[in-house]
mmCIF file of C-alpha atoms in Angstrom:
data_model
loop_
_atom_site.group_PDB
_atom_site.id
_atom_site.type_symbol
_atom_site.label_atom_id
_atom_site.label_comp_id
_atom_site.label_asym_id
_atom_site.label_seq_id
_atom_site.Cartn_x
_atom_site.Cartn_y
_atom_site.Cartn_z
ATOM 1 C CA UNK A 1 173.500 155.974 14.493
ATOM 2 C CA UNK A 2 171.312 158.617 16.069
ATOM 3 C CA UNK A 3 169.958 159.425 12.628
ATOM 4 C CA UNK A 4 169.191 155.785 11.934
ATOM 5 C CA UNK A 5 167.295 155.512 15.215
ATOM 6 C CA UNK A 6 165.317 158.708 14.450
ATOM 7 C CA UNK A 7 164.367 157.482 10.987
ATOM 8 C CA UNK A 8 163.320 154.136 12.393
ATOM 9 C CA UNK A 9 161.207 155.788 15.108
ATOM 10 C CA UNK A 10 159.540 158.124 12.595
ATOM 11 C CA UNK A 11 158.766 155.247 10.256
ATOM 12 C CA UNK A 12 157.256 153.228 13.162
ATOM 13 C CA UNK A 13 155.231 156.173 14.517
ATOM 14 C CA UNK A 14 153.754 158.299 11.712
ATOM 15 C CA UNK A 15 152.996 161.963 12.439
ATOM 16 C CA UNK A 16 149.622 161.808 14.229
ATOM 17 C CA UNK A 17 150.478 158.769 16.273
ATOM 18 C CA UNK A 18 153.859 160.234 17.182
ATOM 19 C CA UNK A 19 152.285 163.427 18.489
ATOM 20 C CA UNK A 20 149.787 161.490 20.598
ATOM 21 C CA UNK A 21 152.556 159.378 22.163
ATOM 22 C CA UNK A 22 154.583 162.492 23.038
ATOM 23 C CA UNK A 23 151.553 164.015 24.740
ATOM 24 C CA UNK A 24 151.062 160.872 26.796
ATOM 25 C CA UNK A 25 154.698 160.809 27.955
ATOM 26 C CA UNK A 26 154.500 164.444 29.002
ATOM 27 C CA UNK A 27 151.359 163.721 31.069
ATOM 28 C CA UNK A 28 153.025 160.750 32.802
ATOM 29 C CA UNK A 29 156.082 162.854 33.679
ATOM 30 C CA UNK A 30 153.864 165.581 35.113
ATOM 31 C CA UNK A 31 152.015 163.040 37.259
ATOM 32 C CA UNK A 32 155.259 161.671 38.645
ATOM 33 C CA UNK A 33 156.418 165.138 39.472
ATOM 34 C CA UNK A 34 153.244 165.882 41.422
ATOM 35 C CA UNK A 35 153.702 162.712 43.515
ATOM 36 C CA UNK A 36 157.174 163.689 44.539
ATOM 37 C CA UNK A 37 156.123 167.235 45.472
ATOM 38 C CA UNK A 38 155.702 167.844 49.243
ATOM 39 C CA UNK A 39 152.126 167.758 50.545
ATOM 40 C CA UNK A 40 150.746 170.978 52.020
ATOM 41 C CA UNK A 41 151.383 171.095 55.776
ATOM 42 C CA UNK A 42 153.588 167.992 55.705
ATOM 43 C CA UNK A 43 156.551 167.797 58.029
ATOM 44 C CA UNK A 44 159.926 168.319 56.348
ATOM 45 C CA UNK A 45 161.254 165.096 54.959
ATOM 46 C CA UNK A 46 164.813 164.029 54.288
ATOM 47 C CA UNK A 47 166.809 166.625 52.398
ATOM 48 C CA UNK A 48 164.762 169.511 53.995
ATOM 49 C CA UNK A 49 166.399 169.661 57.403
ATOM 50 C CA UNK A 50 166.846 173.402 57.262
ATOM 51 C CA UNK A 51 163.140 174.147 57.268
ATOM 52 C CA UNK A 52 161.273 174.818 60.500
ATOM 53 C CA UNK A 53 158.825 172.089 61.532
ATOM 54 C CA UNK A 54 155.213 172.816 61.011
ATOM 55 C CA UNK A 55 152.816 172.649 63.919
ATOM 56 C CA UNK A 56 150.064 170.043 63.954
ATOM 57 C CA UNK A 57 146.843 171.170 65.542
ATOM 58 C CA UNK A 58 145.228 168.564 67.809
ATOM 59 C CA UNK A 59 141.626 168.987 68.784
ATOM 60 C CA UNK A 60 140.191 167.448 71.996
ATOM 61 C CA UNK A 61 136.724 166.096 71.631
ATOM 62 C CA UNK A 62 134.568 166.207 74.722
ATOM 63 C CA UNK A 63 132.109 163.331 74.949
ATOM 64 C CA UNK A 64 128.918 163.953 76.828
ATOM 65 C CA UNK A 65 129.177 162.690 80.384
ATOM 66 C CA UNK A 66 127.306 159.507 81.178
ATOM 67 C CA UNK A 67 124.324 160.021 83.405
ATOM 68 C CA UNK A 68 125.029 159.159 87.051
ATOM 69 C CA UNK A 69 124.035 155.704 88.190
ATOM 70 C CA UNK A 70 121.204 155.946 90.628
ATOM 71 C CA UNK A 71 121.171 153.106 93.095
ATOM 72 C CA UNK A 72 117.679 152.035 93.836
ATOM 73 C CA UNK A 73 116.922 150.133 97.023
ATOM 74 C CA UNK A 74 116.368 146.440 96.517
ATOM 75 C CA UNK A 75 112.893 145.509 97.537
ATOM 76 C CA UNK A 76 112.485 141.879 98.591
ATOM 77 C CA UNK A 77 109.457 140.364 96.964
ATOM 78 C CA UNK A 78 107.928 137.534 98.970
ATOM 79 C CA UNK A 79 106.539 134.823 96.784
ATOM 80 C CA UNK A 80 104.575 132.144 98.597
ATOM 81 C CA UNK A 81 106.199 128.772 98.142
ATOM 82 C CA UNK A 82 104.217 126.126 96.424
ATOM 83 C CA UNK A 83 102.954 123.384 98.692
ATOM 84 C CA UNK A 84 105.271 120.413 98.641
ATOM 85 C CA UNK A 85 104.206 116.824 98.806
ATOM 86 C CA UNK A 86 104.584 115.379 102.297
ATOM 87 C CA UNK A 87 107.498 112.959 102.739
ATOM 88 C CA UNK A 88 106.590 109.353 102.106
ATOM 89 C CA UNK A 89 105.419 107.570 105.184
ATOM 90 C CA UNK A 90 106.696 104.049 105.691
ATOM 91 C CA UNK A 91 103.877 101.582 105.531
ATOM 92 C CA UNK A 92 103.043 100.308 108.957
ATOM 93 C CA UNK A 93 102.994 96.567 109.376
ATOM 94 C CA UNK A 94 99.610 95.019 109.155
ATOM 95 C CA UNK A 95 97.805 95.046 112.475
ATOM 96 C CA UNK A 96 98.365 91.790 114.278
ATOM 97 C CA UNK A 97 95.744 90.077 116.358
ATOM 98 C CA UNK A 98 97.100 90.111 119.899
ATOM 99 C CA UNK A 99 97.029 87.091 122.209
ATOM 100 C CA UNK A 100 94.467 87.082 125.006
ATOM 101 C CA UNK A 101 94.740 90.343 126.992
ATOM 102 C CA UNK A 102 96.120 90.365 130.555
ATOM 103 C CA UNK A 103 93.613 88.921 132.923
ATOM 104 C CA UNK A 104 92.071 86.600 130.340
ATOM 105 C CA UNK A 105 92.486 82.868 130.686
ATOM 106 C CA UNK A 106 95.900 81.846 129.250
ATOM 107 C CA UNK A 107 96.141 79.181 126.600
ATOM 108 C CA UNK A 108 96.123 75.632 127.974
ATOM 109 C CA UNK A 109 99.407 73.925 128.802
ATOM 110 C CA UNK A 110 99.143 70.516 127.170
ATOM 111 C CA UNK A 111 100.898 67.297 128.007
ATOM 112 C CA UNK A 112 103.017 66.168 125.065
ATOM 113 C CA UNK A 113 104.663 63.028 123.776
ATOM 114 C CA UNK A 114 107.215 63.868 121.096
ATOM 115 C CA UNK A 115 107.794 61.483 118.188
ATOM 116 C CA UNK A 116 111.245 60.011 117.595
ATOM 117 C CA UNK A 117 113.354 61.395 114.716
ATOM 118 C CA UNK A 118 111.635 60.970 111.355
ATOM 119 C CA UNK A 119 111.921 61.790 107.667
ATOM 120 C CA UNK A 120 108.513 61.961 105.957
ATOM 121 C CA UNK A 121 108.077 62.268 102.188
ATOM 122 C CA UNK A 122 104.823 63.431 100.606
ATOM 123 C CA UNK A 123 103.242 63.664 97.187
ATOM 124 C CA UNK A 124 102.343 67.319 96.598
ATOM 125 C CA UNK A 125 99.379 68.288 94.409
ATOM 126 C CA UNK A 126 97.945 71.661 93.453
ATOM 127 C CA UNK A 127 95.507 71.549 90.590
ATOM 128 C CA UNK A 128 97.254 69.752 87.718
ATOM 129 C CA UNK A 129 100.742 70.368 89.204
ATOM 130 C CA UNK A 130 102.359 67.497 91.088
ATOM 131 C CA UNK A 131 105.657 67.267 92.946
ATOM 132 C CA UNK A 132 107.312 66.170 96.187
ATOM 133 C CA UNK A 133 107.541 67.528 99.730
ATOM 134 C CA UNK A 134 109.658 66.487 102.695
ATOM 135 C CA UNK A 135 109.367 66.976 106.464
ATOM 136 C CA UNK A 136 112.486 66.214 108.537
ATOM 137 C CA UNK A 137 112.226 66.101 112.347
ATOM 138 C CA UNK A 138 115.441 65.924 114.415
ATOM 139 C CA UNK A 139 115.239 66.082 118.216
ATOM 140 C CA UNK A 140 118.696 66.191 119.807
ATOM 141 C CA UNK A 141 119.874 64.544 123.020
ATOM 142 C CA UNK A 142 120.989 67.942 124.384
ATOM 143 C CA UNK A 143 117.388 69.184 124.389
ATOM 144 C CA UNK A 144 117.549 71.044 121.102
ATOM 145 C CA UNK A 145 115.732 70.268 117.879
ATOM 146 C CA UNK A 146 115.687 71.049 114.155
ATOM 147 C CA UNK A 147 112.775 70.836 111.715
ATOM 148 C CA UNK A 148 113.084 71.321 107.955
ATOM 149 C CA UNK A 149 110.217 71.420 105.483
ATOM 150 C CA UNK A 150 110.893 71.454 101.723
ATOM 151 C CA UNK A 151 108.697 71.226 98.643
ATOM 152 C CA UNK A 152 109.187 71.372 94.895
ATOM 153 C CA UNK A 153 106.807 70.923 91.979
ATOM 154 C CA UNK A 154 106.518 72.249 88.392
ATOM 155 C CA UNK A 155 104.633 75.535 88.373
ATOM 156 C CA UNK A 156 104.859 75.922 92.172
ATOM 157 C CA UNK A 157 107.685 77.991 93.732
ATOM 158 C CA UNK A 158 110.109 75.787 95.649
ATOM 159 C CA UNK A 159 110.255 76.523 99.364
ATOM 160 C CA UNK A 160 112.313 75.700 102.442
ATOM 161 C CA UNK A 161 111.109 76.470 105.959
ATOM 162 C CA UNK A 162 113.108 75.739 109.100
ATOM 163 C CA UNK A 163 112.565 75.814 112.869
ATOM 164 C CA UNK A 164 115.142 75.482 115.636
ATOM 165 C CA UNK A 165 114.756 75.632 119.398
ATOM 166 C CA UNK A 166 114.454 73.424 122.469
ATOM 167 C CA UNK A 167 112.101 70.689 123.637
ATOM 168 C CA UNK A 168 111.007 69.579 127.096
ATOM 169 C CA UNK A 169 108.012 68.059 128.850
ATOM 170 C CA UNK A 170 105.742 70.815 127.445
ATOM 171 C CA UNK A 171 106.801 70.130 123.888
ATOM 172 C CA UNK A 172 108.598 72.503 121.535
ATOM 173 C CA UNK A 173 109.859 76.013 122.356
ATOM 174 C CA UNK A 174 111.117 77.597 119.100
ATOM 175 C CA UNK A 175 113.895 80.173 119.185
ATOM 176 C CA UNK A 176 114.397 80.786 115.432
ATOM 177 C CA UNK A 177 112.191 80.295 112.381
ATOM 178 C CA UNK A 178 112.969 81.142 108.754
ATOM 179 C CA UNK A 179 111.062 80.905 105.474
ATOM 180 C CA UNK A 180 112.513 80.909 101.969
ATOM 181 C CA UNK A 181 110.521 80.741 98.762
ATOM 182 C CA UNK A 182 112.065 80.804 95.275
ATOM 183 C CA UNK A 183 112.043 84.358 93.980
ATOM 184 C CA UNK A 184 111.823 85.918 97.446
ATOM 185 C CA UNK A 185 114.296 86.847 100.153
ATOM 186 C CA UNK A 186 114.572 84.666 103.241
ATOM 187 C CA UNK A 187 112.589 86.021 106.203
ATOM 188 C CA UNK A 188 112.732 85.068 109.845
ATOM 189 C CA UNK A 189 111.179 85.208 113.309
ATOM 190 C CA UNK A 190 113.006 85.227 116.664
ATOM 191 C CA UNK A 191 111.325 83.984 119.841
ATOM 192 C CA UNK A 192 112.808 85.715 122.913
ATOM 193 C CA UNK A 193 111.177 84.054 125.918
ATOM 194 C CA UNK A 194 113.427 85.899 128.407
ATOM 195 C CA UNK A 195 112.314 89.303 127.077
ATOM 196 C CA UNK A 196 108.768 88.117 126.472
ATOM 197 C CA UNK A 197 108.833 89.246 122.821
ATOM 198 C CA UNK A 198 108.515 87.722 119.339
ATOM 199 C CA UNK A 199 110.499 89.737 116.795
ATOM 200 C CA UNK A 200 109.910 89.726 113.041
ATOM 201 C CA UNK A 201 112.935 90.509 110.878
ATOM 202 C CA UNK A 202 111.118 91.273 107.634
ATOM 203 C CA UNK A 203 108.337 93.419 109.121
ATOM 204 C CA UNK A 204 110.564 95.206 111.694
ATOM 205 C CA UNK A 205 107.845 94.604 114.278
ATOM 206 C CA UNK A 206 107.294 92.534 117.386
ATOM 207 C CA UNK A 207 104.468 91.013 119.408
ATOM 208 C CA UNK A 208 104.263 89.650 122.957
ATOM 209 C CA UNK A 209 105.531 86.124 123.496
ATOM 210 C CA UNK A 210 103.610 83.602 125.513
ATOM 211 C CA UNK A 211 104.260 80.074 126.689
ATOM 212 C CA UNK A 212 103.517 77.440 124.063
ATOM 213 C CA UNK A 213 104.149 79.811 121.113
ATOM 214 C CA UNK A 214 104.929 77.978 117.847
ATOM 215 C CA UNK A 215 106.101 78.929 114.358
ATOM 216 C CA UNK A 216 104.721 77.857 110.981
ATOM 217 C CA UNK A 217 106.762 74.648 110.948
ATOM 218 C CA UNK A 218 106.954 73.601 114.601
ATOM 219 C CA UNK A 219 103.140 73.539 114.978
ATOM 220 C CA UNK A 220 103.078 70.292 112.956
ATOM 221 C CA UNK A 221 105.302 68.383 115.409
ATOM 222 C CA UNK A 222 103.768 70.068 118.474
ATOM 223 C CA UNK A 223 100.211 69.199 117.371
ATOM 224 C CA UNK A 224 101.245 65.567 116.822
ATOM 225 C CA UNK A 225 102.854 65.487 120.300
ATOM 226 C CA UNK A 226 99.678 66.869 121.966
ATOM 227 C CA UNK A 227 97.372 64.376 120.226
ATOM 228 C CA UNK A 228 99.780 61.493 120.817
ATOM 229 C CA UNK A 229 99.637 62.252 124.558
ATOM 230 C CA UNK A 230 95.804 62.378 124.454
ATOM 231 C CA UNK A 231 94.326 60.775 121.270
ATOM 232 C CA UNK A 232 90.728 61.510 122.365
ATOM 233 C CA UNK A 233 91.258 65.277 122.537
ATOM 234 C CA UNK A 234 88.610 67.152 120.502
ATOM 235 C CA UNK A 235 90.105 70.682 120.587
ATOM 236 C CA UNK A 236 93.612 72.132 120.603
ATOM 237 C CA UNK A 237 94.595 75.815 120.822
ATOM 238 C CA UNK A 238 97.976 76.937 119.466
ATOM 239 C CA UNK A 239 99.603 80.359 119.465
ATOM 240 C CA UNK A 240 101.394 80.567 116.084
ATOM 241 C CA UNK A 241 103.713 83.313 114.755
ATOM 242 C CA UNK A 242 104.569 83.742 111.075
ATOM 243 C CA UNK A 243 107.056 85.918 109.210
ATOM 244 C CA UNK A 244 104.401 88.461 108.144
ATOM 245 C CA UNK A 245 104.439 90.105 111.586
ATOM 246 C CA UNK A 246 101.391 88.343 113.020
ATOM 247 C CA UNK A 247 100.953 86.020 115.972
ATOM 248 C CA UNK A 248 97.490 84.564 116.484
ATOM 249 C CA UNK A 249 95.602 81.735 118.075
ATOM 250 C CA UNK A 250 94.840 78.721 115.889
ATOM 251 C CA UNK A 251 91.886 76.665 117.066
ATOM 252 C CA UNK A 252 91.898 73.021 115.970
ATOM 253 C CA UNK A 253 88.647 71.059 116.132
ATOM 254 C CA UNK A 254 88.255 67.347 115.620
ATOM 255 C CA UNK A 255 86.282 66.355 112.495
ATOM 256 C CA UNK A 256 84.247 63.136 112.312
ATOM 257 C CA UNK A 257 84.630 61.941 108.750
ATOM 258 C CA UNK A 258 81.703 60.062 107.228
ATOM 259 C CA UNK A 259 83.412 59.469 103.878
ATOM 260 C CA UNK A 260 85.883 56.903 105.171
ATOM 261 C CA UNK A 261 88.823 59.325 105.169
ATOM 262 C CA UNK A 262 88.927 58.933 108.956
ATOM 263 C CA UNK A 263 90.782 55.716 108.341
ATOM 264 C CA UNK A 264 93.782 57.937 107.471
ATOM 265 C CA UNK A 265 94.036 59.079 111.100
ATOM 266 C CA UNK A 266 92.749 61.718 113.478
ATOM 267 C CA UNK A 267 91.284 64.546 111.416
ATOM 268 C CA UNK A 268 91.670 68.080 112.808
ATOM 269 C CA UNK A 269 90.665 71.331 111.097
ATOM 270 C CA UNK A 270 91.619 74.966 111.536
ATOM 271 C CA UNK A 271 89.044 77.295 109.970
ATOM 272 C CA UNK A 272 90.230 80.219 107.830
ATOM 273 C CA UNK A 273 90.991 83.239 110.015
ATOM 274 C CA UNK A 274 90.385 85.778 107.227
ATOM 275 C CA UNK A 275 88.934 85.760 103.743
ATOM 276 C CA UNK A 276 92.364 85.211 102.131
ATOM 277 C CA UNK A 277 93.635 82.695 104.692
ATOM 278 C CA UNK A 278 93.404 78.980 103.917
ATOM 279 C CA UNK A 279 91.423 76.434 105.833
ATOM 280 C CA UNK A 280 93.908 73.808 107.046
ATOM 281 C CA UNK A 281 93.032 70.122 107.437
ATOM 282 C CA UNK A 282 95.476 67.615 108.914
ATOM 283 C CA UNK A 283 95.178 63.847 109.362
ATOM 284 C CA UNK A 284 97.457 62.465 112.111
ATOM 285 C CA UNK A 285 98.557 58.814 111.866
ATOM 286 C CA UNK A 286 98.234 56.922 115.214
ATOM 287 C CA UNK A 287 100.729 54.225 114.172
ATOM 288 C CA UNK A 288 103.360 56.926 113.369
ATOM 289 C CA UNK A 289 103.146 58.760 116.718
ATOM 290 C CA UNK A 290 100.409 60.950 115.174
ATOM 291 C CA UNK A 291 102.811 62.566 112.731
ATOM 292 C CA UNK A 292 100.966 64.059 109.705
ATOM 293 C CA UNK A 293 99.647 61.442 107.283
ATOM 294 C CA UNK A 294 97.940 63.997 105.065
ATOM 295 C CA UNK A 295 97.630 67.795 104.907
ATOM 296 C CA UNK A 296 95.384 70.092 102.889
ATOM 297 C CA UNK A 297 95.330 73.898 102.489
ATOM 298 C CA UNK A 298 92.026 75.073 100.929
ATOM 299 C CA UNK A 299 91.470 78.544 99.503
ATOM 300 C CA UNK A 300 88.850 79.771 97.010
ATOM 301 C CA UNK A 301 89.940 78.418 93.633
ATOM 302 C CA UNK A 302 93.069 76.665 94.963
ATOM 303 C CA UNK A 303 93.719 73.522 96.989
ATOM 304 C CA UNK A 304 97.172 72.236 97.934
ATOM 305 C CA UNK A 305 97.399 68.708 99.290
ATOM 306 C CA UNK A 306 100.200 66.557 100.724
ATOM 307 C CA UNK A 307 99.827 62.779 100.997
ATOM 308 C CA UNK A 308 102.419 60.607 102.754
ATOM 309 C CA UNK A 309 104.201 58.187 100.415
ATOM 310 C CA UNK A 310 107.259 57.203 102.452
ATOM 311 C CA UNK A 311 108.281 57.085 106.084
ATOM 312 C CA UNK A 312 112.052 56.742 106.281
ATOM 313 C CA UNK A 313 112.079 56.405 110.060
ATOM 314 C CA UNK A 314 114.880 57.906 112.057
ATOM 315 C CA UNK A 315 117.248 59.814 109.720
ATOM 316 C CA UNK A 316 120.947 60.087 110.395
ATOM 317 C CA UNK A 317 121.945 62.962 112.641
#
């Protein structure tokens, strides 16, 4: 069988090819032998326990020392701070004209004749806008009173103004006044006669109080009461406080109408106090206890007018 294998191998690998294959096998065997041979200086492996271990030389490398850290003194550098904007300063309330100084003649104390309770309705006009307004006057048997003024018209903000206080032989003495206009917060005024001060909630300010002081609603009823007590009076002075932090003297002068409008009642006028203030005209009806028959506020480019259309008499209270 060995001879058959040899003849088969010789027939498959002719002479030159056979010799080349043998040379390759010999080279492979030599390579394997070199891999299994021990490396120079290698430690004895398994099967070589009898041999002494070879020493391994270890070298210590010295790195150059880092330069010492030199601590330098910290020098504070002063940098001038930039100028800062000053804190906002709250706007001071607009200067208020004071009442007559001490020593000056005080405002007159007028006799008054107050009208009975009433509900007055007016036609309101401003330019092409037209609406309704209402003035409600309620004196109470306990000596108190309430006044409410309302208005509403297309294109004109609706408003509601009120006045409460007491009444006596000298007329009205307000204690609280408030104003509300659509789109704005309600603002008020407090009249403290005992402390002698008028305090303004919205403006956080105050002015001295004086006898006869009125608010921007009560002046209507007080003026009617003064004229009703003396229909021939040609001048009336009123000390009026509004919610803007001002209290000032209003001077009413009688107007002799030549156009026939005097038939509507006693015509009184308060001139504008400043360029932006309105001139106020009021016609007081003698047959209605001199309550307002007609009112007009005139400013450059704008006139607002109220004309009485209904007198409901004494409203329920």
